[in-house]
Amino acid sequence: MAAALIRLKVELRQKHLQTHSGFCREYDRVAQTIDPALVGTSPGRAQFHRWLSGALKGLPYPHHCRVLEKMFPGYTAAQLFEPCAADEPTTLLDTGTTEVDSPRGLLGVIENRLTRPTFGVVDWASEQPGDASGSDAGPATDDVRGISKATKQLAQRLLQLERAQRVNSREVSQFAHLAGHIIDLDTRIEIQISGDGSARLTYRYETLNMTDRPLTRMSRELWFKYTDGKLHIRPLRESTRRLAIQRIHDTPSLSKFACRLSPAIQPGDSAVVGYTCDGGKFVDELYWRQSIHRYTRRFSIHLRHGDAGDLISCSAVEEHQDGAENSATEDLIWDYDGDDVIVTLTREYLRPNQSVTLRWEVSHEDS
């Protein structure tokens, strides 16, 4: 009989944090909220694997336990290191707060988020009891008769996503706590650079409307240090909504514009929308800095630099709302296709006002 998995390993799989680098990023982010002195104290690679293999005797050091219990609200450190079947449903401790473990609880959380919106930054996880301040408690959790139509639509959509195995139960809880916000389930940027530096950018968003209002407009901007005189922005043909590009402000290197959607993305609905941009050029500085506008479940940059020669260096940085930075270089994947350089960077669970910067250097620049 196969040995049971450690609950921590099961939970990390559900959050897509089972790699050492991914775990350490999340560890540092959570540690920053507890005590900045704990940032950088995550376990080494060997120790991390001992945690997940069940070889650890007893519990980790107390500071590790503090961070783990913050990372996984509702679990004690001891519970996280108990054996757990891979398909065992996750259960939360009885903390006195409303948990999204039933349709009624789901409705209650969403209703309270819509009627009493949370200002400022909302975490990508359910709050700890001390942070919730009773915001998820109320009549709506006990009696669904007073639930608004918008709340029912949002809850139904989340349950559909879960049944279609697009999201897991923990993410359903996370999305419910983000009711009142627009969520980008997936943001994909493709950068294609020709041998002379001319570039085409393609943006593709899969957007989920978790508000009680139709989404009719997306404001965006693009900037290049060098252009051929104007940035040419067009709707992406693969969009599932019709897009009209409304130019708001243009200079030779900067364009501020809005994507007007038809029909609108209704509360609880999702759609794929996007646009392309031609006219930008990469000449003497090879980097792309992308600001994050919304809560973003998955973000990726796919770069193809034509006739680039050899890739000399490549790095990535994720910047947080407070200006702190952490390296994302470990999540870079690169390859060659003839003389083309191909680079892919993927990040998860980003927040508004963050940014991600990709930098690279190729031998073609020196030729």
Tab-separated table of C-alpha atoms in Angstrom, residues 60-337:
chain	number	residue	atom	x	y	z
A	60	PRO	CA	9.747	22.751	11.838
A	61	TYR	CA	11.191	25.671	13.776
A	62	PRO	CA	8.567	28.000	15.323
A	63	HIS	CA	9.064	30.775	12.756
A	64	HIS	CA	8.361	28.269	9.960
A	65	CYS	CA	5.182	27.209	11.760
A	66	ARG	CA	4.015	30.842	12.014
A	67	VAL	CA	4.440	31.389	8.289
A	68	LEU	CA	2.846	28.067	7.302
A	69	GLU	CA	-0.240	28.705	9.431
A	70	LYS	CA	-0.621	32.112	7.757
A	71	MET	CA	-0.169	30.549	4.302
A	72	PHE	CA	-2.871	27.956	5.003
A	73	PRO	CA	-5.614	29.605	7.088
A	74	GLY	CA	-7.558	27.109	9.191
A	75	TYR	CA	-4.743	24.588	9.572
A	76	THR	CA	-2.315	24.264	12.447
A	77	ALA	CA	1.305	23.410	11.669
A	78	ALA	CA	0.762	19.956	13.185
A	79	GLN	CA	-2.173	19.303	10.837
A	80	LEU	CA	-0.132	20.325	7.810
A	81	PHE	CA	2.402	17.598	8.562
A	82	GLU	CA	-0.180	14.857	9.122
A	83	PRO	CA	-0.747	12.111	6.514
A	84	CYS	CA	-3.481	13.003	4.056
A	85	ALA	CA	-4.965	11.096	1.102
A	86	ALA	CA	-4.519	12.898	-2.216
A	87	ASP	CA	-8.275	13.055	-2.746
A	88	GLU	CA	-9.168	13.903	0.845
A	89	PRO	CA	-11.382	16.976	0.920
A	90	THR	CA	-9.796	19.936	2.644
A	91	THR	CA	-11.533	20.995	5.835
A	92	LEU	CA	-11.078	24.181	7.826
A	93	LEU	CA	-10.990	24.588	11.564
A	94	ASP	CA	-14.102	25.927	13.235
A	95	THR	CA	-12.941	29.547	13.485
A	96	GLY	CA	-16.321	31.212	13.739
A	97	THR	CA	-16.075	32.812	10.288
A	98	THR	CA	-18.081	31.939	7.219
A	99	GLU	CA	-16.234	29.417	5.043
A	100	VAL	CA	-16.870	28.763	1.387
A	101	ASP	CA	-17.523	25.060	1.842
A	102	SER	CA	-21.162	25.014	0.739
A	103	PRO	CA	-23.422	26.919	-1.673
A	104	ARG	CA	-24.916	28.787	1.289
A	105	GLY	CA	-21.489	29.821	2.553
A	106	LEU	CA	-20.475	30.831	-0.964
A	107	LEU	CA	-23.544	33.053	-1.298
A	108	GLY	CA	-22.902	34.636	2.074
A	109	VAL	CA	-19.314	35.584	1.300
A	110	ILE	CA	-20.158	37.047	-2.112
A	111	GLU	CA	-23.180	38.976	-0.832
A	112	ASN	CA	-21.168	40.597	1.924
A	113	ARG	CA	-18.331	41.440	-0.441
A	114	LEU	CA	-20.724	43.156	-2.846
A	115	THR	CA	-22.714	45.057	-0.221
A	116	ARG	CA	-19.712	45.964	1.931
A	117	PRO	CA	-16.788	46.207	-0.477
A	118	THR	CA	-13.293	45.813	0.909
A	119	PHE	CA	-11.115	48.796	0.168
A	120	GLY	CA	-7.390	48.490	-0.436
A	121	VAL	CA	-5.558	45.290	-1.205
A	122	VAL	CA	-7.436	41.998	-0.916
A	123	ASP	CA	-5.286	38.919	-0.438
A	124	TRP	CA	-5.487	35.993	-2.840
A	125	ALA	CA	-6.746	33.819	0.044
A	126	SER	CA	-9.521	33.831	2.587
A	127	GLU	CA	-8.678	36.117	5.511
A	128	GLN	CA	-7.603	34.783	8.830
A	129	PRO	CA	-10.221	35.185	11.568
A	130	GLY	CA	-8.389	38.179	12.974
A	131	ASP	CA	-8.432	39.931	9.594
A	132	ALA	CA	-12.005	39.221	8.644
A	133	SER	CA	-13.541	41.493	11.297
A	134	GLY	CA	-16.798	39.651	10.912
A	135	SER	CA	-17.169	40.891	7.334
A	136	ASP	CA	-18.348	37.485	6.156
A	137	ALA	CA	-20.937	36.967	8.845
A	138	GLY	CA	-24.522	38.058	8.533
A	139	PRO	CA	-28.075	37.053	7.734
A	140	ALA	CA	-27.124	36.162	4.203
A	141	THR	CA	-25.256	33.080	5.440
A	142	ASP	CA	-28.342	31.711	7.171
A	143	ASP	CA	-31.168	32.717	4.857
A	144	VAL	CA	-30.769	32.735	1.081
A	145	ARG	CA	-34.117	34.420	0.492
A	146	GLY	CA	-32.583	37.890	0.710
A	147	ILE	CA	-29.678	37.129	-1.620
A	148	SER	CA	-29.436	39.434	-4.640
A	149	LYS	CA	-29.669	38.211	-8.206
A	150	ALA	CA	-26.089	39.355	-8.889
A	151	THR	CA	-24.790	37.271	-5.967
A	152	LYS	CA	-26.611	34.161	-7.215
A	153	GLN	CA	-25.187	34.677	-10.719
A	154	LEU	CA	-21.640	34.999	-9.405
A	155	ALA	CA	-21.965	31.933	-7.161
A	156	GLN	CA	-23.449	29.868	-9.984
A	157	ARG	CA	-20.589	30.856	-12.279
A	158	LEU	CA	-17.943	29.867	-9.718
A	159	LEU	CA	-19.582	26.476	-9.191
A	160	GLN	CA	-19.644	25.962	-12.974
A	161	LEU	CA	-15.924	26.736	-13.157
A	162	GLU	CA	-15.271	24.215	-10.406
A	163	ARG	CA	-17.385	21.502	-12.053
A	164	ALA	CA	-15.588	22.084	-15.335
A	165	GLN	CA	-12.337	21.595	-13.377
A	166	ARG	CA	-11.126	25.017	-14.430
A	167	VAL	CA	-10.535	25.933	-10.775
A	168	ASN	CA	-10.288	23.950	-7.555
A	169	SER	CA	-12.292	24.425	-4.362
A	170	ARG	CA	-9.652	26.645	-2.754
A	171	GLU	CA	-9.674	28.981	-5.753
A	172	VAL	CA	-13.474	29.133	-5.613
A	173	SER	CA	-13.042	30.463	-2.074
A	174	GLN	CA	-10.411	32.931	-3.233
A	175	PHE	CA	-12.589	34.211	-6.078
A	176	ALA	CA	-15.571	34.567	-3.732
A	177	HIS	CA	-13.505	36.795	-1.453
A	178	LEU	CA	-12.637	38.892	-4.524
A	179	ALA	CA	-16.295	39.578	-5.351
A	180	GLY	CA	-16.566	43.205	-6.394
A	181	HIS	CA	-13.416	42.971	-8.545
A	182	ILE	CA	-12.618	42.106	-12.139
A	183	ILE	CA	-10.317	39.048	-12.254
A	184	ASP	CA	-8.043	38.101	-15.131
A	185	LEU	CA	-8.020	34.310	-15.087
A	186	ASP	CA	-5.247	34.300	-17.652
A	187	THR	CA	-3.131	37.094	-19.141
A	188	ARG	CA	-0.864	36.150	-22.032
A	189	ILE	CA	1.561	38.515	-23.800
A	190	GLU	CA	3.346	37.450	-26.976
A	191	ILE	CA	6.304	39.554	-28.134
A	192	GLN	CA	7.645	38.849	-31.631
A	193	ILE	CA	10.776	40.773	-32.652
A	194	SER	CA	12.185	40.617	-36.184
A	195	GLY	CA	15.857	40.865	-37.073
A	196	ASP	CA	15.697	44.650	-37.523
A	197	GLY	CA	14.102	45.156	-34.081
A	198	SER	CA	10.542	45.735	-35.305
A	199	ALA	CA	8.042	44.241	-32.856
A	200	ARG	CA	4.516	42.943	-32.750
A	201	LEU	CA	2.813	42.544	-29.377
A	202	THR	CA	-0.280	40.434	-28.809
A	203	TYR	CA	-2.276	40.733	-25.587
A	204	ARG	CA	-4.846	38.111	-24.690
A	205	TYR	CA	-6.943	38.321	-21.501
A	206	GLU	CA	-9.422	35.790	-20.159
A	207	THR	CA	-11.471	38.028	-17.889
A	208	LEU	CA	-14.013	37.079	-15.222
A	209	ASN	CA	-16.460	39.755	-14.073
A	210	MET	CA	-16.950	39.288	-10.314
A	211	THR	CA	-18.795	42.596	-9.875
A	212	ASP	CA	-22.526	43.330	-9.997
A	213	ARG	CA	-22.091	45.647	-13.020
A	214	PRO	CA	-21.547	44.871	-16.722
A	215	LEU	CA	-17.986	45.379	-17.928
A	216	THR	CA	-18.051	47.555	-21.036
A	217	ARG	CA	-14.583	49.118	-21.169
A	218	MET	CA	-10.923	48.348	-20.432
A	219	SER	CA	-8.380	51.189	-20.161
A	220	ARG	CA	-4.846	50.360	-21.287
A	221	GLU	CA	-1.616	52.014	-22.409
A	222	LEU	CA	1.519	50.984	-24.326
A	223	TRP	CA	4.951	52.602	-24.406
A	224	PHE	CA	8.051	52.039	-26.521
A	225	LYS	CA	11.339	53.910	-26.394
A	226	TYR	CA	11.550	53.624	-30.181
A	227	THR	CA	8.761	53.438	-32.762
A	228	ASP	CA	8.318	53.854	-36.506
A	229	GLY	CA	6.321	57.026	-35.774
A	230	LYS	CA	3.077	55.605	-34.392
A	231	LEU	CA	1.783	52.601	-32.501
A	232	HIS	CA	-0.832	50.687	-34.502
A	233	ILE	CA	-3.318	48.969	-32.171
A	234	ARG	CA	-5.997	46.605	-33.460
A	235	PRO	CA	-8.521	44.224	-31.868
A	236	LEU	CA	-7.510	40.576	-31.608
A	237	ARG	CA	-9.564	38.480	-34.003
A	238	GLU	CA	-9.796	35.599	-31.530
A	239	SER	CA	-11.644	37.780	-28.990
A	240	THR	CA	-15.052	36.428	-27.937
A	241	ARG	CA	-16.368	40.004	-27.701
A	242	ARG	CA	-16.272	42.657	-30.397
A	243	LEU	CA	-13.673	45.283	-29.564
A	244	ALA	CA	-13.427	48.896	-30.636
A	245	ILE	CA	-10.154	50.680	-29.897
A	246	GLN	CA	-10.790	54.206	-28.610
A	247	ARG	CA	-7.585	56.295	-28.763
A	248	ILE	CA	-7.404	58.670	-25.805
A	249	HIS	CA	-3.879	60.091	-25.923
A	250	ASP	CA	-1.132	59.542	-28.498
A	251	THR	CA	2.500	60.540	-28.797
A	252	PRO	CA	5.082	58.918	-31.079
A	253	SER	CA	6.100	56.526	-28.273
A	254	LEU	CA	3.054	56.368	-25.947
A	255	SER	CA	-0.561	55.430	-26.586
A	256	LYS	CA	-3.362	55.513	-24.018
A	257	PHE	CA	-6.518	53.819	-25.246
A	258	ALA	CA	-9.665	52.011	-24.207
A	259	CYS	CA	-11.074	48.720	-25.459
A	260	ARG	CA	-14.850	49.053	-25.706
A	261	LEU	CA	-16.610	45.680	-25.489
A	262	SER	CA	-19.760	44.593	-27.281
A	263	PRO	CA	-21.697	42.924	-25.842
A	264	ALA	CA	-20.606	43.756	-22.309
A	265	ILE	CA	-19.257	41.043	-20.001
A	266	GLN	CA	-22.144	40.527	-17.590
A	267	PRO	CA	-21.716	39.782	-13.859
A	268	GLY	CA	-20.501	36.218	-13.477
A	269	ASP	CA	-19.537	35.899	-17.146
A	270	SER	CA	-16.061	35.553	-18.591
A	271	ALA	CA	-14.712	36.370	-22.021
A	272	VAL	CA	-11.494	36.309	-24.015
A	273	VAL	CA	-10.470	39.734	-25.284
A	274	GLY	CA	-7.260	41.112	-26.682
A	275	TYR	CA	-5.437	43.352	-29.111
A	276	THR	CA	-2.244	43.580	-31.159
A	277	CYS	CA	0.262	46.393	-31.418
A	278	ASP	CA	2.665	47.073	-34.294
A	279	GLY	CA	5.074	49.963	-34.746
A	280	GLY	CA	7.303	49.524	-31.694
A	281	LYS	CA	11.007	48.741	-32.023
A	282	PHE	CA	13.667	47.213	-29.788
A	283	VAL	CA	17.017	48.849	-30.473
A	284	ASP	CA	19.470	49.268	-27.592
A	285	GLU	CA	17.564	48.126	-24.489
A	286	LEU	CA	15.971	44.698	-24.472
A	287	TYR	CA	13.354	44.531	-21.736
A	288	TRP	CA	9.595	44.575	-21.234
A	289	ARG	CA	7.951	45.895	-18.084
A	290	GLN	CA	4.289	45.010	-17.639
A	291	SER	CA	2.063	46.677	-15.062
A	292	ILE	CA	-0.669	44.510	-13.557
A	293	HIS	CA	-4.096	46.182	-13.585
A	294	ARG	CA	-6.205	43.487	-11.926
A	295	TYR	CA	-6.073	40.449	-9.713
A	296	THR	CA	-4.475	37.966	-12.097
A	297	ARG	CA	-4.573	34.223	-11.568
A	298	ARG	CA	-1.994	33.374	-14.236
A	299	PHE	CA	0.339	35.659	-16.199
A	300	SER	CA	2.805	34.762	-18.938
A	301	ILE	CA	5.145	36.456	-21.386
A	302	HIS	CA	6.155	34.542	-24.515
A	303	LEU	CA	9.074	36.137	-26.376
A	304	ARG	CA	10.467	35.231	-29.797
A	305	HIS	CA	13.460	37.335	-30.848
A	306	GLY	CA	14.255	36.640	-34.493
A	307	ASP	CA	17.828	36.428	-35.807
A	308	ALA	CA	19.043	37.062	-32.274
A	309	GLY	CA	22.011	34.734	-32.267
A	310	ASP	CA	22.942	33.535	-28.799
A	311	LEU	CA	21.124	34.402	-25.592
A	312	ILE	CA	23.798	36.003	-23.408
A	313	SER	CA	21.682	36.713	-20.345
A	314	CYS	CA	18.054	36.665	-19.270
A	315	SER	CA	16.410	37.737	-16.004
A	316	ALA	CA	13.009	38.591	-14.588
A	317	VAL	CA	11.820	40.592	-11.592
A	318	GLU	CA	8.435	40.809	-9.890
A	319	GLU	CA	7.735	44.132	-8.169
A	320	HIS	CA	5.178	44.423	-5.360
A	321	GLN	CA	2.813	47.251	-4.430
A	322	ASP	CA	5.181	48.573	-1.765
A	323	GLY	CA	8.121	48.707	-4.169
A	324	ALA	CA	9.775	45.520	-2.889
A	325	GLU	CA	11.169	43.221	-5.565
A	326	ASN	CA	11.868	39.529	-5.850
A	327	SER	CA	13.619	37.624	-8.584
A	328	ALA	CA	11.531	35.547	-10.976
A	329	THR	CA	14.494	34.276	-12.964
A	330	GLU	CA	14.091	30.685	-11.739
A	331	ASP	CA	10.773	30.492	-13.598
A	332	LEU	CA	12.269	31.444	-16.964
A	333	ILE	CA	12.414	28.854	-19.739
A	334	TRP	CA	14.390	29.554	-22.906
A	335	ASP	CA	15.309	27.717	-26.081
A	336	TYR	CA	16.477	28.267	-29.643
A	337	ASP	CA	14.687	27.826	-32.955
